[in-house]
Coordinates of C-alpha atoms in Angstrom, one line a residue:
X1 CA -22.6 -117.1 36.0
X2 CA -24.2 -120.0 37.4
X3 CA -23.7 -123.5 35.7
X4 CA -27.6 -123.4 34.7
X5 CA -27.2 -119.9 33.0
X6 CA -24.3 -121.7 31.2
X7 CA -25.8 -124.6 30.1
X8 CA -29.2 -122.6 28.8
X9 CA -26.8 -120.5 26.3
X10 CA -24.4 -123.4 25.6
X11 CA -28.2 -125.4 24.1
X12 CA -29.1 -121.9 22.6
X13 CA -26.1 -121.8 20.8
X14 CA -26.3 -124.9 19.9
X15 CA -29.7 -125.1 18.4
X16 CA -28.6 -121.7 16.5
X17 CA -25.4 -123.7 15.0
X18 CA -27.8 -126.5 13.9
X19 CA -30.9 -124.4 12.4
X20 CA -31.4 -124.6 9.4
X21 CA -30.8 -121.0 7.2
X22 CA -33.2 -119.4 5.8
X23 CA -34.7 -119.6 2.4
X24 CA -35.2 -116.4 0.3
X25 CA -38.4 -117.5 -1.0
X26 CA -38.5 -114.4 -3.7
X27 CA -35.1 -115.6 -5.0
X28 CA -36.3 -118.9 -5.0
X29 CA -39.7 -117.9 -6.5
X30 CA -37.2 -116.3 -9.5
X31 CA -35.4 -119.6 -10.2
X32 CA -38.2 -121.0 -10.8
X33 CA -39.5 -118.5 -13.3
X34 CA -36.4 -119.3 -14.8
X35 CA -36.8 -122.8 -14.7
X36 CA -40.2 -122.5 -16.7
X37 CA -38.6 -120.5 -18.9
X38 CA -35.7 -122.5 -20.1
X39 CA -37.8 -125.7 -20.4
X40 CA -39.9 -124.0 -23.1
X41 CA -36.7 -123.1 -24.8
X42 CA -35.4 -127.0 -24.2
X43 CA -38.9 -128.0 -25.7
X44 CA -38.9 -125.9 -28.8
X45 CA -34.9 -127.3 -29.3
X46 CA -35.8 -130.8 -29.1
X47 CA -38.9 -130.1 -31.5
X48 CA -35.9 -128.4 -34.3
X49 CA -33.8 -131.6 -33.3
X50 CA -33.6 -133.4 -36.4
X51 CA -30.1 -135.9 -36.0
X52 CA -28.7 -137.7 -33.2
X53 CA -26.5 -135.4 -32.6
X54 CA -28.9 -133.0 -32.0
X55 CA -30.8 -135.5 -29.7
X56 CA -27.6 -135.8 -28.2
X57 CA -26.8 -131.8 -27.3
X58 CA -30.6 -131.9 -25.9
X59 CA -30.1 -134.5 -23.3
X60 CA -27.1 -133.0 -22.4
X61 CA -28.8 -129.9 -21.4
X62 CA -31.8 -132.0 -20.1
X63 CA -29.6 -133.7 -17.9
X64 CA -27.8 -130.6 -16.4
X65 CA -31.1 -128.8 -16.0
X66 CA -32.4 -131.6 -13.8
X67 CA -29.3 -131.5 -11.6
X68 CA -30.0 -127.5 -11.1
X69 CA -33.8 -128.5 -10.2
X70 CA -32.5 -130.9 -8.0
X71 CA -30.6 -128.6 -6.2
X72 CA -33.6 -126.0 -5.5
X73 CA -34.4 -126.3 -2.1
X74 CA -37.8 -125.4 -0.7
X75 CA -38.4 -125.4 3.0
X76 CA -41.7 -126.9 4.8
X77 CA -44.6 -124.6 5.2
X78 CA -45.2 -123.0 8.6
X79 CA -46.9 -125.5 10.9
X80 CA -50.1 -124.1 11.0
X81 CA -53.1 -124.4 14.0
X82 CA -55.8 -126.7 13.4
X83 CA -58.3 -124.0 13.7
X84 CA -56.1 -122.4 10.7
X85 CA -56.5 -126.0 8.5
X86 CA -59.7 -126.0 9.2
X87 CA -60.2 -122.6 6.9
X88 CA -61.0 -123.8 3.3
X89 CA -60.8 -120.0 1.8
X90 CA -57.3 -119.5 3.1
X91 CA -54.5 -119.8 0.3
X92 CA -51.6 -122.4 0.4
X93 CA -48.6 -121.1 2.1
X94 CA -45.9 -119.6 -0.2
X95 CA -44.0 -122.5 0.2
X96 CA -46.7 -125.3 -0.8
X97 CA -46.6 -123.0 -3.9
X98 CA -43.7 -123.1 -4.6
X99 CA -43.2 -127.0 -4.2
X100 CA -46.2 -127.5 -6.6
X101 CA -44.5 -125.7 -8.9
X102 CA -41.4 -127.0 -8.8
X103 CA -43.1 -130.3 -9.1
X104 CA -45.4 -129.3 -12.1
X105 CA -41.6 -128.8 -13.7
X106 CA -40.4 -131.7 -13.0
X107 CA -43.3 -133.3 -14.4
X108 CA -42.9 -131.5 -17.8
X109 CA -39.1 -132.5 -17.4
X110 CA -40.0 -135.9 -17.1
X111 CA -42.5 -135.9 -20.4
X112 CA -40.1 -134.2 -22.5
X113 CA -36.9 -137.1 -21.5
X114 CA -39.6 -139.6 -22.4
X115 CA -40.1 -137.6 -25.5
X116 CA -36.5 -137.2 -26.4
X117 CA -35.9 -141.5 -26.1
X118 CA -39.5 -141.4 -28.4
X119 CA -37.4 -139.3 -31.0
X120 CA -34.5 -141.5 -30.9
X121 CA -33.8 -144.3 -33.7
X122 CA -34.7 -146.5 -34.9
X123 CA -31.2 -148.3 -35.0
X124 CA -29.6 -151.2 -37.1
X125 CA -29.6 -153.2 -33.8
X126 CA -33.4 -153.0 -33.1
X127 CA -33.8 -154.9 -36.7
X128 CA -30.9 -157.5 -35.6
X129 CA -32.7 -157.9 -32.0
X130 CA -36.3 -158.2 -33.6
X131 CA -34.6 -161.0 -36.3
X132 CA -33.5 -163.0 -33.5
X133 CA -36.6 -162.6 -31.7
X134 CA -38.1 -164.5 -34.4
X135 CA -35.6 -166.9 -35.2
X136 CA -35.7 -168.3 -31.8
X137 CA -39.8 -168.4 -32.4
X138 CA -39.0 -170.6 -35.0
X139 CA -36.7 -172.8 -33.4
X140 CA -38.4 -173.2 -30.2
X141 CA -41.7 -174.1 -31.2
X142 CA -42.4 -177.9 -32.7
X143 CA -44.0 -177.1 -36.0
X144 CA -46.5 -179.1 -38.3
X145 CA -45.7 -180.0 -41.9
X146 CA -48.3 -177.9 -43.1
X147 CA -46.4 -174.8 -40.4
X148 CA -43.2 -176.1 -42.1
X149 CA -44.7 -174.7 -45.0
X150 CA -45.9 -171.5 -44.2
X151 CA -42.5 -171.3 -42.2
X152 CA -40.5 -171.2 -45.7
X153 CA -43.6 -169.1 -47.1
X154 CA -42.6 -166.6 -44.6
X155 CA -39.0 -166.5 -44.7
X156 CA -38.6 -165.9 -48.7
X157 CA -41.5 -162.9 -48.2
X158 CA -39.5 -161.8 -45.5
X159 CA -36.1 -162.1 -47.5
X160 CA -37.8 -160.3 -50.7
X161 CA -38.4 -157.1 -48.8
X162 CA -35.2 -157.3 -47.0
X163 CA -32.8 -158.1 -49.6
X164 CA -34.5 -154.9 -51.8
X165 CA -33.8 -152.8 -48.7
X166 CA -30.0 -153.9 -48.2
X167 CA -29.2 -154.7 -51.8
X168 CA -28.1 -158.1 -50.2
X169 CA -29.1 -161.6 -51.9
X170 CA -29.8 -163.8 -49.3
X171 CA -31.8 -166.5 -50.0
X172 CA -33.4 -170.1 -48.5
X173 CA -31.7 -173.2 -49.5
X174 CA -33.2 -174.7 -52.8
X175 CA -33.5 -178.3 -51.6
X176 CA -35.4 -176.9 -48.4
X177 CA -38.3 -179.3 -47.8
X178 CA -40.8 -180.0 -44.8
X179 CA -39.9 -182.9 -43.4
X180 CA -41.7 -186.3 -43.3
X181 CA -42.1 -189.2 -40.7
X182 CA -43.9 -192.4 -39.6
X183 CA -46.0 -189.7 -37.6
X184 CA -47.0 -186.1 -38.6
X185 CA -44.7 -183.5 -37.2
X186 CA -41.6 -185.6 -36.6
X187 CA -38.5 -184.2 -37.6
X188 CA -36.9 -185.9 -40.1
X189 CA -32.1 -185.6 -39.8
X190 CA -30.5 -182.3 -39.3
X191 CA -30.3 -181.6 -42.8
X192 CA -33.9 -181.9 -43.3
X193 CA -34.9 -179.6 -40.3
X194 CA -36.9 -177.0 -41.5
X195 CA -37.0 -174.2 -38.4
X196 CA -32.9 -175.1 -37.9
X197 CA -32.0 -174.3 -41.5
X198 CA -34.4 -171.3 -41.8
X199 CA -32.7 -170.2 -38.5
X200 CA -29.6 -170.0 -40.7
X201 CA -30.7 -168.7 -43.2
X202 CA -32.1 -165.8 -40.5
X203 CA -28.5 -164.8 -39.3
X204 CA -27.0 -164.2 -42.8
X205 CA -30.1 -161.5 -43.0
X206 CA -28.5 -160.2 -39.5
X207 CA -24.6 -160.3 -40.5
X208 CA -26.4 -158.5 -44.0
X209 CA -27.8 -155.7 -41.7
X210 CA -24.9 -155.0 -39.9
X211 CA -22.6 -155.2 -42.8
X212 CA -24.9 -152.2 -44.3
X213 CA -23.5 -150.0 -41.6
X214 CA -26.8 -148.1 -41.4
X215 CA -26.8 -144.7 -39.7
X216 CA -29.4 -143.8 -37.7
X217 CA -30.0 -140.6 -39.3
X218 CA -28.7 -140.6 -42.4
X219 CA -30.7 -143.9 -43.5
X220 CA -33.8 -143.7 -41.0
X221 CA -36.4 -144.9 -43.9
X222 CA -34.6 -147.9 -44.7
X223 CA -34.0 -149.2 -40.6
X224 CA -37.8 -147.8 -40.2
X225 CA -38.6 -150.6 -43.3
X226 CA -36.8 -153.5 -42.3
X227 CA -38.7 -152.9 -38.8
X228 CA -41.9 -153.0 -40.6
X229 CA -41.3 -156.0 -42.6
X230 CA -39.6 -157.7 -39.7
X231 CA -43.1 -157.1 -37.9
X232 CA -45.4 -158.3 -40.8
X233 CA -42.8 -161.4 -40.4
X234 CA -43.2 -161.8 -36.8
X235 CA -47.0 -161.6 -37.6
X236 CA -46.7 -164.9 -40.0
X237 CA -44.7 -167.0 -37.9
X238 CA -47.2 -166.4 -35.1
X239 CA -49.7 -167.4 -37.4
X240 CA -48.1 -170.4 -39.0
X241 CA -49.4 -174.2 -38.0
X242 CA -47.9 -175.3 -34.5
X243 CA -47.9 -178.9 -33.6
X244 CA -50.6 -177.9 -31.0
X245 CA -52.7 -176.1 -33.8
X246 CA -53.6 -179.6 -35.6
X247 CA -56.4 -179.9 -33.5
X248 CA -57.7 -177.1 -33.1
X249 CA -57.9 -176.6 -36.9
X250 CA -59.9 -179.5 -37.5
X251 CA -62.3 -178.9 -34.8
X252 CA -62.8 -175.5 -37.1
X253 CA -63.3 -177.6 -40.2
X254 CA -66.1 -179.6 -38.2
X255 CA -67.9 -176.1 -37.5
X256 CA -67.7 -175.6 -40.9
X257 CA -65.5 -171.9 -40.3
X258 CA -63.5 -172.5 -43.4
X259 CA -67.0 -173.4 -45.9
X260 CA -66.8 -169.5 -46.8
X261 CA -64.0 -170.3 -48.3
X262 CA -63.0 -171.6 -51.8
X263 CA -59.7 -173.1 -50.5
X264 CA -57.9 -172.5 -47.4
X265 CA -54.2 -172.0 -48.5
X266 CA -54.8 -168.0 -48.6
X267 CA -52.2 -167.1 -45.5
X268 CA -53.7 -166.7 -42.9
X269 CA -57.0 -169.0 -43.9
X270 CA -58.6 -168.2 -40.8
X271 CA -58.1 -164.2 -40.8
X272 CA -59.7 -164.4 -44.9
X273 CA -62.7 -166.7 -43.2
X274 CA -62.8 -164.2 -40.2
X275 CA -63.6 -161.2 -42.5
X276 CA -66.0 -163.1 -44.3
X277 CA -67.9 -164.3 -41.6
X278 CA -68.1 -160.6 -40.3
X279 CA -69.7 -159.6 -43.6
X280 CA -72.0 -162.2 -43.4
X281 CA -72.8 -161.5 -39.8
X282 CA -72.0 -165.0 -38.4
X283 CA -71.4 -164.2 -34.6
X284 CA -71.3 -168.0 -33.9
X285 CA -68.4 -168.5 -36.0
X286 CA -66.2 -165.4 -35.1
X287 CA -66.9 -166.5 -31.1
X288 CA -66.0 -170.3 -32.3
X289 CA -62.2 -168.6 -33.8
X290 CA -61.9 -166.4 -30.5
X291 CA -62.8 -169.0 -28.1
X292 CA -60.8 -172.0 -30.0
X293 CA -57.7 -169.8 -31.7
X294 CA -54.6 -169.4 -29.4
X295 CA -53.4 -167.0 -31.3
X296 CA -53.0 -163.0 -30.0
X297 CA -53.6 -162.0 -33.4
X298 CA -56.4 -163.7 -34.2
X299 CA -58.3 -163.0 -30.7
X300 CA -57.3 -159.0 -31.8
X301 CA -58.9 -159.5 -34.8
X302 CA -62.0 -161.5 -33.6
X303 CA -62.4 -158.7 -30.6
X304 CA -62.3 -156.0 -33.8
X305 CA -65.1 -157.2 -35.3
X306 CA -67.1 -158.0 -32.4
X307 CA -66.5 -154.3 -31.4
X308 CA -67.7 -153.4 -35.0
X309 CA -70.8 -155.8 -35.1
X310 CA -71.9 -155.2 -31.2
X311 CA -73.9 -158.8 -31.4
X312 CA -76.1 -159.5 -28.5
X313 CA -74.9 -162.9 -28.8
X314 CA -71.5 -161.9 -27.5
X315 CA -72.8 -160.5 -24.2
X316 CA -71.7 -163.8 -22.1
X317 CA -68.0 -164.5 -23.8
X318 CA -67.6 -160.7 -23.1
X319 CA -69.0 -160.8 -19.6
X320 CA -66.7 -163.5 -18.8
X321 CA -63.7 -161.6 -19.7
X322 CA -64.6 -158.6 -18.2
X323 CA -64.7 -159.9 -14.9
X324 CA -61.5 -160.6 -15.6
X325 CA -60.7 -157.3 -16.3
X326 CA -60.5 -157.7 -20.2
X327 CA -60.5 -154.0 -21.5
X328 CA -61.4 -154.6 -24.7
X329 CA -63.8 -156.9 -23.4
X330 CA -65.3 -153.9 -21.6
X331 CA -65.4 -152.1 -25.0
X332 CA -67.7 -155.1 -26.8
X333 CA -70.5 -154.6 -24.2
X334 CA -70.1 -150.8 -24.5
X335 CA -71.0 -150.9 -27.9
X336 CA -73.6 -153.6 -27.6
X337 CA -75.5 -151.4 -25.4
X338 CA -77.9 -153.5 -23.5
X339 CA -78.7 -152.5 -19.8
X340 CA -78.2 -156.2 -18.7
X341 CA -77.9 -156.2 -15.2
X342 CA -74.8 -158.4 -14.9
X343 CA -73.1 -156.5 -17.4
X344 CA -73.9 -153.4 -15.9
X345 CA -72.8 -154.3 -12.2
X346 CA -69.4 -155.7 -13.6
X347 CA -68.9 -152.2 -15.3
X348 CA -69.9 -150.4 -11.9
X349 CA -67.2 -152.6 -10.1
X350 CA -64.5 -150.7 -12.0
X351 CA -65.9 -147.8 -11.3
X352 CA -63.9 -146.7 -8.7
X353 CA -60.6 -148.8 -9.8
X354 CA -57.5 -147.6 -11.6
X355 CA -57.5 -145.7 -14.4
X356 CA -56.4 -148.4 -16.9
X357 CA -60.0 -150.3 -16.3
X358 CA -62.2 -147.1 -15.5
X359 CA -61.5 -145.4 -18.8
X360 CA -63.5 -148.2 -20.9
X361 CA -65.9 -148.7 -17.7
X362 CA -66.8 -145.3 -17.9
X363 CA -67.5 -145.8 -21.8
X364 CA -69.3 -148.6 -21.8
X365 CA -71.9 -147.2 -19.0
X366 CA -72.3 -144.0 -20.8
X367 CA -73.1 -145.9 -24.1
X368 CA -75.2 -148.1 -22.6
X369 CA -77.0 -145.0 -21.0
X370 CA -78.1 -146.8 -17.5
X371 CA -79.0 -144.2 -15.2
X372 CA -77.9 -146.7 -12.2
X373 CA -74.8 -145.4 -13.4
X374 CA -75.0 -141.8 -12.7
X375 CA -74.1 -141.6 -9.1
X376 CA -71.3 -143.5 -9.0
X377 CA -69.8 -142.0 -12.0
X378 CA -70.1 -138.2 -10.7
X379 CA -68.5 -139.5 -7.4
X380 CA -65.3 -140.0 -9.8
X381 CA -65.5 -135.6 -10.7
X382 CA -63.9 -135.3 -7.8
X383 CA -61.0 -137.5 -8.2
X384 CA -57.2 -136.4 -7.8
X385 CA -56.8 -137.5 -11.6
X386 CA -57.6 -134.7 -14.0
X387 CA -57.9 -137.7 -16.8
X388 CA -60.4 -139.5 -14.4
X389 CA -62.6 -136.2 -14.3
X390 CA -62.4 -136.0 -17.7
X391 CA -63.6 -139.2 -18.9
X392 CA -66.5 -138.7 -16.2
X393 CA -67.8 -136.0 -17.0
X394 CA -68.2 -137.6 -21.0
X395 CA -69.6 -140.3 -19.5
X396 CA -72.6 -138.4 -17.6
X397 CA -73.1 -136.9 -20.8
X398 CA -73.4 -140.0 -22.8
X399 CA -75.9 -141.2 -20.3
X400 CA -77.8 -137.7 -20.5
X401 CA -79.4 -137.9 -17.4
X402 CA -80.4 -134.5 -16.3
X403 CA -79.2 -135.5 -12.7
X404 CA -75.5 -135.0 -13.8
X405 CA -75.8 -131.2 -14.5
X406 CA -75.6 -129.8 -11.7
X407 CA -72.4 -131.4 -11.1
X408 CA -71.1 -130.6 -14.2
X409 CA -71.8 -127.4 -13.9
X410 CA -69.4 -126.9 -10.7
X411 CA -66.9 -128.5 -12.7
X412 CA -67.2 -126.2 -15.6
X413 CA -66.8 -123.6 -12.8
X414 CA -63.8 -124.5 -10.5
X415 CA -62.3 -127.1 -12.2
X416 CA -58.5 -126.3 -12.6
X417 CA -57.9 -128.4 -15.6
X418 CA -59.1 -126.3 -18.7
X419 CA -59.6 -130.4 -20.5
X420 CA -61.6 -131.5 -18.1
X421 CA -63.9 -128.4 -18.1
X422 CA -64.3 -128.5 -21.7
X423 CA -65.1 -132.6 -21.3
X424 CA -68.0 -131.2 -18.8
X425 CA -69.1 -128.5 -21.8
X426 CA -69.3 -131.3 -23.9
X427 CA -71.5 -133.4 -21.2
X428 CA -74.1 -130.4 -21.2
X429 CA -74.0 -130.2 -24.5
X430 CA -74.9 -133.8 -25.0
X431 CA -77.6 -133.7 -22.6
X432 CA -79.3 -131.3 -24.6
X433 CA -81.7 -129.6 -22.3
X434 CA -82.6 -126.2 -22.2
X435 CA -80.8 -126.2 -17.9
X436 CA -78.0 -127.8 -19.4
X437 CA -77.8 -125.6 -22.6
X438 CA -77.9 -122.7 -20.4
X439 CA -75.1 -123.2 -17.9
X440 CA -72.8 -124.2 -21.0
X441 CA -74.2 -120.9 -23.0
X442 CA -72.1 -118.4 -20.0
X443 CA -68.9 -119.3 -21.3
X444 CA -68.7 -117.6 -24.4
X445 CA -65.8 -115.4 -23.4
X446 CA -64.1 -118.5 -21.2
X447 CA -59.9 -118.8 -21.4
X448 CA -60.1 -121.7 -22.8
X449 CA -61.3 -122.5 -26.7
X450 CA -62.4 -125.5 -26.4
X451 CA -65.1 -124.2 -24.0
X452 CA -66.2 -121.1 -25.9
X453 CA -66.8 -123.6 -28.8
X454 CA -68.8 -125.5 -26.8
X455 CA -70.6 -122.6 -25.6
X456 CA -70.9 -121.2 -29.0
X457 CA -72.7 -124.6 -30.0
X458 CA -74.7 -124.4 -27.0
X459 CA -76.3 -121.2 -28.2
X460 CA -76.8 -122.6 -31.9
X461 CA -78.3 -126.1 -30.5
X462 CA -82.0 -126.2 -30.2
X463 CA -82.9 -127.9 -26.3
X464 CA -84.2 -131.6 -26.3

């Protein structure tokens, strides 16, 4: 044999020893089935889990069923001609099917663990962690004596709903007392330090919860209780008086926001005068409390009622936070309405963003109904996101331009996501006319309910 014959079957054997063996794709096609199978099962246990321990024996199985699904190996497709990629009719290969499968599994494997932590708790050590959380709010913020005040006020509301969860009697110290100075907000000697005693006062509430030994399961109302009143805590010590506050307050007095009012010791004064200034309609003083307020539950209050009222008036504080890519800034103009062409091309800018800002983009153009809109908007039907599509197609409906139904209609038709065809049913529906009503009419009989209902509709619904 010559020493080229030798070396061409030493590199075939060699590539032979190094190829890679073959995949039974039917076998593999099986496993999955199985796969699908015993996640439905793994679902419907963690719906009947109703302890811990149960929560535990779940992830237990959760975990070992992700190592088997790790272990499922799929080999690449066949490389393929260019003439062959080309051809849109031809079907994946089996072994791009497979993959998507095996990745729409891991997906649903991935919702149900985030689902099984959701279940969990709440524990005796959230309550301790969310104490502290406060506690060190209190002492790390220079208070007012008027916040000194509300400080105590908070602590002995917080105390009566936690000492009649925990049978404890923990209580604030009798001679506690804002303290006074030459100037207002200095800190009188250690023993007259308001936020430093309460503090105290805070971890005897802690060493009380974990002295109550409470079990996860067994007392989940009472942890699920203290976390509620530990929140409507939180909620008053963000709202009590800082130092910084002082100012701001009286500017408020100047504008006259607290004249609604008979007195201002109701707690919070300026959530009572914010509700009353929304009954009243005054849009000057709710934009006064959310421009002057630095307070995230006051600005989450004021953007509330804006989004309630939808005041014309509120088009330029909302336009200047949408540009800075305020969501619920987004939502105010939505439901102001007004085809204002700044507001509009602000909107359109998030458009084609992520889907955190084009969800209330897509909102706000559809209830503002500007047909500039339309275009740009159908682009998004096409988008890899079946959510995006979804909130799309509403939003071509809400605009109810007769331009969008011929899209709509091919998504009603291929779409692979049954939510996002029923969004485009509703769309048609919403336009109203007698093309639209049509197109939606056909799918009496589809696979999917929420189409037929909208179909069924279509038929009952007079055209515009």
């Amino acid at each position: 044999m010559s020493e080229d014959g030798a070396n061409g079957d030493d590199e075939t054997a060699a590539e032979e020893e190094h190829e890679e063996p073959s995949v039974d794709l039917e076998a593999t096609e099986n496993r999955l089935e199985a796969f699908e199978s015993d996640l439905e099962t793994l679902e419907t246990d963690l719906e009947a889990a109703e302890t811990e321990d149960d929560l535990d024996v779940v992830e237990a199985d959760l975990e070992s069923f992700r190592t088997d699904l790790e272990a499922v190996e799929i080999p690449d497709p066949p490389e393929t001609d260019d003439e062959d990629e080309d051809d849109e009719d031809d079907e994946p290969a089996v072994e791009e099917q497979l993959q998507d499968r095996h990745d729409e599994i891991e997906g649903d494997l991935s919702d149900l663990e985030d689902d099984l932590e959701d279940q969990r708790g709440p524990y005796a050590e959230d309550v301790v962690g969310e104490i502290d959380g406060v506690g060190s709010t209190i002492t790390g913020t220079r208070w007012t004596v008027e916040g000194d005040e509300e400080l105590i006020d908070a602590v002995d509301a917080f105390l009566a709903d936690a000492n009649d969860l925990l049978g404890s009697d923990v209580s604030t110290a009798g001679d506690l007392e804002p303290a006074s100075g030459a100037e207002l907000g200095e800190k009188g000697d250690e023993e007259g330090n308001v936020p430093e005693r309460l503090s105290e006062t805070l971890e005897e509430v802690t060493a009380a919860v974990e002295a109550a030994d409470l079990d996860p399961d067994d007392d989940a109302e009472t942890i699920a209780a203290l976390l509620e009143a530990t929140d409507d805590f939180e909620s008053a010590v963000d709202d009590a008086t800082e130092w910084t506050d002082l100012e701001v307050r009286e500017q408020l007095r100047r504008e006259g926001f607290y004249d609604v009012l008979d007195h201002v010791k109701d707690f919070p004064p300026e959530w009572h005068a914010l509700k009353v200034h929304e009954k009243r309609g005054n849009v000057d003083q709710i934009l006064l409390a959310y421009e002057s307020l630095d307070s995230d539950f006051m600005e989450e209050h004021c953007l509330e009622a804006l989004e309630r009222m939808g005041p014309e008036e509120a088009i330029d504080p909302m336009l200047q936070q949408a540009n800075r890519r305020n969501q619920d800034a987004m939502c105010i103009l939505g439901k102001i309405g007004v085809a204002d062409d700044d507001v509009v091309d602000t909107l359109l800018d998030y458009v084609d963003s992520n889907p955190d800002l084009q969800k209330p983009a897509f909102r706000a153009l559809g209830e503002i109904g500007t047909e500039e809109a339309v275009q740009p908007i159908a682009n998004q039907l096409a988008e890899d996101n079946p959510d995006v599509r979804s909130w799309a197609a509403r939003a071509l409906g809400l605009i109810g331009d007769t331009r969008a139904i011929d899209p709509l209609a091919d998504v009603l038709e291929d779409d692979e996501e049954d939510r996002v065809r029923a969004s485009a049913a509703w769309a048609l529906n919403r336009i109203g006319t007698e093309a639209a009503l049509e197109v939606v009419a056909e799918y009496a009989d589809d696979r999917a309910y929420l189409v037929q209902a909208e179909a069924e509709r279509a038929n009952l619904e007079p055209a515009a």
